[in-house]
Coordinates of C-alpha atoms in Angstrom, one line a residue:
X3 CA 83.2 61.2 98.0
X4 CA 83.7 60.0 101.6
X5 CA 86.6 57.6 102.8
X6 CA 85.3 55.1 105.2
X7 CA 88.2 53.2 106.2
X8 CA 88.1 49.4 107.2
X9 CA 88.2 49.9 111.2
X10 CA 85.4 52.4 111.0
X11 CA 83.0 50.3 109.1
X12 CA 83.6 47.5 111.6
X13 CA 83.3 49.9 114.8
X14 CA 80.0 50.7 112.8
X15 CA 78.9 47.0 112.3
X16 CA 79.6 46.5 116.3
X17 CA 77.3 49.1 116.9
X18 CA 75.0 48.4 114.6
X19 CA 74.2 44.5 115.9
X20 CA 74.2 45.7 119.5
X21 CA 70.9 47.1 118.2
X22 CA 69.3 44.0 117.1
X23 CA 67.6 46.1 114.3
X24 CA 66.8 44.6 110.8
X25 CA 68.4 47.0 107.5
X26 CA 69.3 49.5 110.1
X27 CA 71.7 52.0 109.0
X28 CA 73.8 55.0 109.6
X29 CA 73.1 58.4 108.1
X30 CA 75.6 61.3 108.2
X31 CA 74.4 64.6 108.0
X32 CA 75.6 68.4 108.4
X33 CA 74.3 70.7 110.8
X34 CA 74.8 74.4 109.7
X35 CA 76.6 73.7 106.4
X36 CA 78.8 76.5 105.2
X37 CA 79.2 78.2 108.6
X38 CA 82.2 78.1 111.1
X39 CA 79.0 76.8 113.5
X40 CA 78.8 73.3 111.1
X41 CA 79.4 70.0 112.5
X42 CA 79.1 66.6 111.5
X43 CA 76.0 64.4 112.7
X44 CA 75.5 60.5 112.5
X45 CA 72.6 58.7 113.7
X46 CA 71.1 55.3 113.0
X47 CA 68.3 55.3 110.4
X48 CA 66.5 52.5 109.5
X49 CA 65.2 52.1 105.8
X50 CA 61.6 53.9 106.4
X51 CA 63.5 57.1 108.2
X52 CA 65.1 57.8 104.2
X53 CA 63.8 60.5 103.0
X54 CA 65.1 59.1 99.1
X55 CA 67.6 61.8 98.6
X56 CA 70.4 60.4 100.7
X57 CA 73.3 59.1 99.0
X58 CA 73.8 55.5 99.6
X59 CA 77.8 53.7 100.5
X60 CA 77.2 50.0 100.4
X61 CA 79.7 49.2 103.3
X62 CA 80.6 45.3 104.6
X63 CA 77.4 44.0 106.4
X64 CA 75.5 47.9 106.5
X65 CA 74.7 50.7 104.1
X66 CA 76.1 54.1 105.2
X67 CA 73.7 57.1 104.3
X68 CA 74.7 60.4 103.4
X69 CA 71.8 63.1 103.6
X70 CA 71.6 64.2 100.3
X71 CA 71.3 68.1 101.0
X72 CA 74.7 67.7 103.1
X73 CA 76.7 65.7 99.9
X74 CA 78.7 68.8 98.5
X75 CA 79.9 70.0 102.3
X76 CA 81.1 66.4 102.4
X77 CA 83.5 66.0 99.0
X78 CA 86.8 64.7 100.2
X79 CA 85.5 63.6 103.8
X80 CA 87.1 60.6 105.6
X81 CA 86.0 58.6 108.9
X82 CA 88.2 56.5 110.9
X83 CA 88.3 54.9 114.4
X84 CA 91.0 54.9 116.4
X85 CA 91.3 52.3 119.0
X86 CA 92.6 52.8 122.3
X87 CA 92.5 52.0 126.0
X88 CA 89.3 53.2 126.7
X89 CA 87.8 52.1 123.3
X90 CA 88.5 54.2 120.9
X91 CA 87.7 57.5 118.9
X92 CA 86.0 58.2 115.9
X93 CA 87.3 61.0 113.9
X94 CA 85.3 62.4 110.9
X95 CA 87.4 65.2 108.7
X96 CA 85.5 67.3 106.9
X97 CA 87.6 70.0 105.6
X98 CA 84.8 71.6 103.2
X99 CA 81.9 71.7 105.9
X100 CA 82.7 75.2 107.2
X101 CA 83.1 76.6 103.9
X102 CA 85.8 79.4 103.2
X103 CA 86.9 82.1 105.4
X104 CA 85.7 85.4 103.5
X105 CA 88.4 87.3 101.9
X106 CA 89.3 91.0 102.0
X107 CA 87.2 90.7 98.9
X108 CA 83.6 89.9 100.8
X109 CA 81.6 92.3 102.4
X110 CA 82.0 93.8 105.2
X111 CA 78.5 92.5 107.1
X112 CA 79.6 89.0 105.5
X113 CA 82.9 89.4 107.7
X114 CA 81.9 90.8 110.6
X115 CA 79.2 87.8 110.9
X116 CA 82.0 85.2 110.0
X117 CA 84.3 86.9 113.1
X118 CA 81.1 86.5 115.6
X119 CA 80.2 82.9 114.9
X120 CA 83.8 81.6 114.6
X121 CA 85.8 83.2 117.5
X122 CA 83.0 85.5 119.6
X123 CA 80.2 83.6 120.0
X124 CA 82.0 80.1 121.1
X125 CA 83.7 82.2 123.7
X126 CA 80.4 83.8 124.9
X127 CA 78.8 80.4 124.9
X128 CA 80.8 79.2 128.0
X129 CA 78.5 81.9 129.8
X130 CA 75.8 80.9 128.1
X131 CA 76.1 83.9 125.9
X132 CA 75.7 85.3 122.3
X133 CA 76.0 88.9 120.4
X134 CA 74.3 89.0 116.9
X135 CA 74.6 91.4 114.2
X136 CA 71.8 94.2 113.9
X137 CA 73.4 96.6 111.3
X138 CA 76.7 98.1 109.8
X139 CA 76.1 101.7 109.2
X140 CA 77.4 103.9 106.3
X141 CA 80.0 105.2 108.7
X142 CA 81.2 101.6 109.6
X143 CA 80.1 101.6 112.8
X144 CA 78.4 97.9 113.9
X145 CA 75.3 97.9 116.1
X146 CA 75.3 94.4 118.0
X147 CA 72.6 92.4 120.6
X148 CA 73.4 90.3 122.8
X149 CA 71.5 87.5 124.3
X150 CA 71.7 84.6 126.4
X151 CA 73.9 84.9 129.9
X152 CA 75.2 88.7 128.3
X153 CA 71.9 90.4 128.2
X154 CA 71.7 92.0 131.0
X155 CA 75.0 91.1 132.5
X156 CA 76.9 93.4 134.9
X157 CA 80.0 92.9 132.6
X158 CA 78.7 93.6 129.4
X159 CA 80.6 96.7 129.0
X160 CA 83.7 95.2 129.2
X161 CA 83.3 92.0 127.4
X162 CA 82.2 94.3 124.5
X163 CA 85.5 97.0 124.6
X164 CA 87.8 94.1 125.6
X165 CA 86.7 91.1 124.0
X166 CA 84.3 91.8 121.1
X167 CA 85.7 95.4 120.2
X168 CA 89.0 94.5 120.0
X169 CA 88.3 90.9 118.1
X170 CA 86.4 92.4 115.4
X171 CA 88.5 95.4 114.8
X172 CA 91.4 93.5 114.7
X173 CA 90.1 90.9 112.2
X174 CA 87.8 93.8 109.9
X175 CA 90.2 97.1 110.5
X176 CA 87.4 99.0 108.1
X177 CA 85.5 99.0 111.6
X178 CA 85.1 102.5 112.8
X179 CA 83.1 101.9 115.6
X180 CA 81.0 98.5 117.6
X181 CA 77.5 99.9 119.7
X182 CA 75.5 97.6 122.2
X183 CA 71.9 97.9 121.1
X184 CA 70.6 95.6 123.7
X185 CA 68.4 96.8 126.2
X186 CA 70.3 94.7 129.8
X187 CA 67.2 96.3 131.8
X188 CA 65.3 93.3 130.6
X189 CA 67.8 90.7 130.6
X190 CA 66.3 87.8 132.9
X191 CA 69.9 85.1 132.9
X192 CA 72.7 87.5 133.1
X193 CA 75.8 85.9 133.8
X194 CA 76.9 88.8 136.5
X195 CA 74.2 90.5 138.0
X196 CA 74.5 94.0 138.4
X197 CA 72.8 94.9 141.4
X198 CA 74.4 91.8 143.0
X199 CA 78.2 92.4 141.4
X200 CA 78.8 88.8 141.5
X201 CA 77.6 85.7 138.9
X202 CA 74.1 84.8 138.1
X203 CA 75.5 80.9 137.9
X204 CA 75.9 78.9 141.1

């Protein structure tokens, strides 16, 4: 199921001693399975934090846990260290945790949600912002809200026409139309404050 190669059980074991911890473990888990949000987690776990569904990989000198729930995302996963200058870097590849990119097949509100979590939101998140999806009407038209550093910010308007628009219509052409539902009145972080004109972050 998951390819733990020699260096990265014994960067493991290194960490593991340094905790002068009895049976204690590592337990890999995903966060957000099936999404373009999911990631990889790993965390040490000693024998009472098992929950008795994990998967167990009997590694030299540790066991390596694999939260049962997260298994499937993981088929065909590998961890490796790579040693360098500065220590080293652990690299996990997961190339089933995101799950696949919806076809021209899926629907259109499963599309439009895929394009907003894997390419608008992360850029939003650099102002501390997100959009979510409130509706696709009959007419394909999408009604959005924002949140975060974008609800009330000054430059809403154009991050929507220039940056959301354009993404999602160019990704889901059946698009007829994107709509700001969110109500910036009440916004209390924008990122650009409109009566100031200039950013709401120092």
């Amino acid at each position: 199921m998951i390819d733990i190669s020699e260096r990265a059980q014994q960067h493991f074991l290194r960490l593991l001693s340094q905790q002068g911890i009895d049976g204690l473990g590592i337990r890999l888990r995903v966060t957000s399975p099936g999404t373009p949000a999911a990631n990889c987690e790993l965390e040490f776990c000693e024998p009472a934090d098992l929950a008795g569904g994990e998967w167990t990989i009997e590694c030299a000198g540790f066991d390596f846990h694999v939260d049962g729930a997260s298994a499937p995302w993981l088929d065909h996963a590998s961890i490796d260290f790579e040693p360098n200058a500065t220590g080293g870097q652990l690299n996990i590849r997961a190339p089933k945790i995101k799950g696949d990119v919806p076809g021209v097949e899926a629907g259109l509100i499963e599309r439009v949600r895929y394009v907003l979590e894997a390419e608008i939101n992360p850029k939003l998140a650099s102002h501390g912002g997100r959009v979510s999806l409130l509706e696709i009407d009959a007419d394909g038209a999408v009604l959005l809200q924002f949140g975060g550093g974008c609800h009330g910010c000054g430059m809403v308007d154009v991050t929507l026409k220039q940056g959301v628009e354009k993404t999602l219509r160019e990704r889901v052409p059946e698009i007829t139309a994107v709509r700001d539902a969110t109500n910036h009145a009440v916004g209390e972080k924008p990122y650009y404050s409109k009566a100031e004109g200039k950013s709401a972050i120092a």
